Amino acid sequence: MKSAGSGSFVRHVNKTLVLAGILVALILVNIIFIVLIRNQIATVLLLRAEQNQLANDRRIISTSEDISARYRDQIAAISAVFPNEVNFPRFIEYLESTLRLHTDSYKIKFNSFSPVAEQDKLILLLTLSLNSDYNRLAQILTELEKAPYMTHVTGIHAKSGGGFTGAGEYTVAMKVYVQNPFSQR
C-alpha cells in the first residue's frame, strides 16, 4: 500500500519532471531560434553587401556612359583609323585607287587572312607588288602616309631595270592595323 506521503512526492517529482521537460524544450527552441537568427543575419549582411556592390556597379556604369557620350566623336574618329571586317573593303578600295594612279600594274597579297596579334594590337600583313618608277613609288608612299588608316611600311624591295629613275618592280611589305576585335560576329 501506498503511504500518503509517497503520492504527494510522486506528484511533486512528476511536476518537476514536467517543468524540467518544458524548460529543456524552451531552451532547445531558443537555441534553434538563435541559430536561425544568426543565419538570417548572415543572409541580410550578404544581401546588403551585394546591394552596395550593385550600387557601385550602377555608379560605374553611369560614369562609363557619361564618358562614352562625352567622347563619342573622338572614339568614332579613332575607330575609323582602324578598319574592322565590315569596313576593311573600303581600305582596299582606297589602296587600289592609289595604286591605279601611280603604277603600271599592281598585285595585293594578303600574307594572313585573319589578323595577327602584335603586342596589344591586331594587324593584317600585306605585300604589294608594283610595276612603277621611283617617283611614282614615292607618291604611293606619301599617299599611304596621308591615308585615313593606320599603316606601317615594313620593307621595300626593288628590282629596277631602267636605272635609278626608270621603271622597275617594287615589293612593299606593310602592316594594316585593324580594330580589336576585328570580326563583328
Tab-separated table of C-alpha atoms in Angstrom:
chain	number	residue	atom	x	y	z
A	1	MET	CA	0.000	0.000	0.000
A	2	LYS	CA	0.961	3.434	-0.629
A	3	SER	CA	1.641	5.820	2.038
A	4	ALA	CA	0.051	9.205	1.916
A	5	GLY	CA	3.415	10.951	1.740
A	6	SER	CA	4.709	8.962	-1.213
A	7	GLY	CA	1.823	10.028	-3.513
A	8	SER	CA	2.496	13.683	-2.997
A	9	PHE	CA	6.193	13.026	-3.558
A	10	VAL	CA	5.467	11.300	-6.885
A	11	ARG	CA	3.176	14.156	-7.890
A	12	HIS	CA	5.854	16.621	-6.921
A	13	VAL	CA	8.502	14.666	-8.907
A	14	ASN	CA	6.144	14.423	-11.898
A	15	LYS	CA	5.519	18.182	-11.756
A	16	THR	CA	9.270	18.775	-11.506
A	17	LEU	CA	9.969	16.449	-14.426
A	18	VAL	CA	7.246	18.091	-16.495
A	19	LEU	CA	8.582	21.548	-15.660
A	20	ALA	CA	12.164	20.404	-16.398
A	21	GLY	CA	10.994	18.931	-19.714
A	22	ILE	CA	9.231	22.178	-20.606
A	23	LEU	CA	12.343	24.139	-19.607
A	24	VAL	CA	14.583	21.908	-21.757
A	25	ALA	CA	12.136	22.257	-24.663
A	26	LEU	CA	12.148	26.051	-24.289
A	27	ILE	CA	15.948	26.086	-24.188
A	28	LEU	CA	16.083	23.947	-27.353
A	29	VAL	CA	13.564	26.220	-29.086
A	30	ASN	CA	15.661	29.255	-28.073
A	31	ILE	CA	18.839	27.620	-29.403
A	32	ILE	CA	17.082	26.837	-32.682
A	33	PHE	CA	15.839	30.435	-32.916
A	34	ILE	CA	19.324	31.773	-32.173
A	35	VAL	CA	20.828	29.594	-34.919
A	36	LEU	CA	18.101	30.635	-37.359
A	37	ILE	CA	18.530	34.298	-36.451
A	38	ARG	CA	22.302	34.061	-36.978
A	39	ASN	CA	21.691	32.531	-40.409
A	40	GLN	CA	19.224	35.288	-41.201
A	41	ILE	CA	21.684	37.934	-40.003
A	42	ALA	CA	24.382	36.443	-42.240
A	43	THR	CA	21.935	36.435	-45.155
A	44	VAL	CA	20.938	40.053	-44.506
A	45	LEU	CA	24.602	41.114	-44.305
A	46	LEU	CA	25.344	39.300	-47.556
A	47	LEU	CA	22.356	40.939	-49.256
A	48	ARG	CA	23.454	44.377	-48.009
A	49	ALA	CA	26.971	43.777	-49.359
A	50	GLU	CA	25.511	42.725	-52.715
A	51	GLN	CA	23.237	45.782	-52.696
A	52	ASN	CA	26.250	48.036	-52.073
A	53	GLN	CA	28.173	46.282	-54.861
A	54	LEU	CA	25.232	46.773	-57.232
A	55	ALA	CA	25.059	50.452	-56.284
A	56	ASN	CA	28.792	50.777	-57.032
A	57	ASP	CA	28.301	48.947	-60.340
A	58	ARG	CA	25.473	51.342	-61.243
A	59	ARG	CA	27.721	54.332	-60.481
A	60	ILE	CA	30.487	52.845	-62.631
A	61	ILE	CA	28.047	52.183	-65.482
A	62	SER	CA	26.659	55.700	-65.219
A	63	THR	CA	30.157	57.194	-65.266
A	64	SER	CA	31.123	54.979	-68.210
A	65	GLU	CA	28.038	56.065	-70.131
A	66	ASP	CA	28.867	59.719	-69.424
A	67	ILE	CA	32.449	59.252	-70.623
A	68	SER	CA	31.267	57.343	-73.682
A	69	ALA	CA	28.773	60.074	-74.555
A	70	ARG	CA	31.345	62.817	-73.973
A	71	TYR	CA	33.994	61.198	-76.160
A	72	ARG	CA	31.739	59.507	-78.734
A	73	ASP	CA	33.046	61.646	-81.616
A	74	GLN	CA	36.684	61.044	-80.688
A	75	ILE	CA	36.045	57.305	-80.291
A	76	ALA	CA	34.390	57.212	-83.719
A	77	ALA	CA	37.341	59.083	-85.272
A	78	ILE	CA	39.850	56.687	-83.724
A	79	SER	CA	37.757	53.664	-84.716
A	80	ALA	CA	37.696	54.875	-88.327
A	81	VAL	CA	41.511	54.749	-88.405
A	82	PHE	CA	41.421	51.045	-87.550
A	83	PRO	CA	39.195	49.185	-90.016
A	84	ASN	CA	37.185	46.151	-88.982
A	85	GLU	CA	35.923	43.222	-91.031
A	86	VAL	CA	32.898	45.176	-92.272
A	87	ASN	CA	34.700	48.304	-93.499
A	88	PHE	CA	38.043	46.732	-94.495
A	89	PRO	CA	36.928	46.656	-98.171
A	90	ARG	CA	36.917	50.494	-98.059
A	91	PHE	CA	40.591	50.390	-97.112
A	92	ILE	CA	41.278	48.042	-100.055
A	93	GLU	CA	39.329	50.386	-102.382
A	94	TYR	CA	41.404	53.329	-101.126
A	95	LEU	CA	44.620	51.364	-101.612
A	96	GLU	CA	43.644	50.200	-105.110
A	97	SER	CA	42.646	53.700	-106.236
A	98	THR	CA	46.034	54.994	-105.037
A	99	LEU	CA	47.904	52.154	-106.743
A	100	ARG	CA	45.959	52.592	-110.017
A	101	LEU	CA	47.020	56.245	-110.172
A	102	HIS	CA	50.714	55.614	-109.562
A	103	THR	CA	51.568	52.221	-111.090
A	104	ASP	CA	51.515	50.464	-114.430
A	105	SER	CA	50.299	47.303	-112.673
A	106	TYR	CA	49.972	46.022	-109.130
A	107	LYS	CA	49.063	43.000	-107.024
A	108	ILE	CA	47.896	42.947	-103.426
A	109	LYS	CA	48.720	39.803	-101.483
A	110	PHE	CA	47.366	39.064	-98.016
A	111	ASN	CA	50.075	37.342	-96.001
A	112	SER	CA	47.411	36.352	-93.471
A	113	PHE	CA	43.655	36.201	-93.866
A	114	SER	CA	42.976	36.819	-90.218
A	115	PRO	CA	44.598	39.456	-88.028
A	116	VAL	CA	47.843	38.664	-86.252
A	117	ALA	CA	48.468	39.870	-82.698
A	118	GLU	CA	51.391	42.251	-82.287
A	119	GLN	CA	51.787	43.216	-78.633
A	120	ASP	CA	48.338	44.608	-77.768
A	121	LYS	CA	47.362	45.419	-81.381
A	122	LEU	CA	45.942	43.438	-84.286
A	123	ILE	CA	47.480	43.745	-87.742
A	124	LEU	CA	46.936	42.356	-91.208
A	125	LEU	CA	50.094	41.782	-93.210
A	126	LEU	CA	50.047	42.751	-96.897
A	127	THR	CA	52.571	42.617	-99.708
A	128	LEU	CA	52.193	44.994	-102.652
A	129	SER	CA	53.893	44.028	-105.919
A	130	LEU	CA	54.184	47.115	-108.121
A	131	ASN	CA	55.437	47.984	-111.595
A	132	SER	CA	56.216	51.666	-111.403
A	133	ASP	CA	59.063	54.144	-111.333
A	134	TYR	CA	60.810	55.635	-108.334
A	135	ASN	CA	58.915	58.966	-108.402
A	136	ARG	CA	55.502	57.288	-108.522
A	137	LEU	CA	56.593	54.868	-105.768
A	138	ALA	CA	57.444	57.897	-103.630
A	139	GLN	CA	53.948	59.273	-104.361
A	140	ILE	CA	52.394	55.965	-103.261
A	141	LEU	CA	54.347	56.090	-100.012
A	142	THR	CA	53.257	59.700	-99.473
A	143	GLU	CA	49.620	58.699	-100.050
A	144	LEU	CA	49.962	55.821	-97.584
A	145	GLU	CA	51.363	58.262	-95.052
A	146	LYS	CA	48.369	60.582	-95.555
A	147	ALA	CA	45.870	57.700	-95.582
A	148	PRO	CA	42.964	57.852	-93.147
A	149	TYR	CA	44.057	54.409	-91.949
A	150	MET	CA	46.877	53.329	-89.664
A	151	THR	CA	49.503	51.569	-91.797
A	152	HIS	CA	53.185	50.822	-91.456
A	153	VAL	CA	55.566	50.049	-94.316
A	154	THR	CA	57.961	47.403	-93.030
A	155	GLY	CA	60.123	46.994	-96.099
A	156	ILE	CA	60.671	47.881	-99.761
A	157	HIS	CA	62.491	45.660	-102.219
A	158	ALA	CA	63.375	46.995	-105.683
A	159	LYS	CA	64.283	45.291	-108.942
A	160	SER	CA	64.956	48.178	-111.249
A	161	GLY	CA	65.554	47.508	-114.926
A	162	GLY	CA	65.641	51.123	-116.057
A	163	GLY	CA	68.182	52.645	-113.697
A	164	PHE	CA	67.507	54.669	-110.587
A	165	THR	CA	64.678	56.723	-112.080
A	166	GLY	CA	63.391	54.220	-114.631
A	167	ALA	CA	60.511	51.788	-114.330
A	168	GLY	CA	61.031	48.708	-112.211
A	169	GLU	CA	59.430	46.121	-109.995
A	170	TYR	CA	58.915	47.046	-106.358
A	171	THR	CA	57.689	44.940	-103.485
A	172	VAL	CA	56.297	46.790	-100.483
A	173	ALA	CA	55.651	44.888	-97.244
A	174	MET	CA	53.200	46.595	-94.936
A	175	LYS	CA	51.048	46.246	-91.854
A	176	VAL	CA	47.486	47.468	-91.605
A	177	TYR	CA	46.360	47.996	-88.024
A	178	VAL	CA	42.781	46.803	-87.501
A	179	GLN	CA	40.197	47.009	-84.743
A	180	ASN	CA	40.289	44.627	-81.839
A	181	PRO	CA	38.080	42.638	-82.198
A	182	PHE	CA	38.340	42.613	-85.991
A	183	SER	CA	35.303	40.426	-86.595
A	184	GLN	CA	31.882	41.816	-85.671
A	185	ARG	CA	30.332	38.360	-85.181
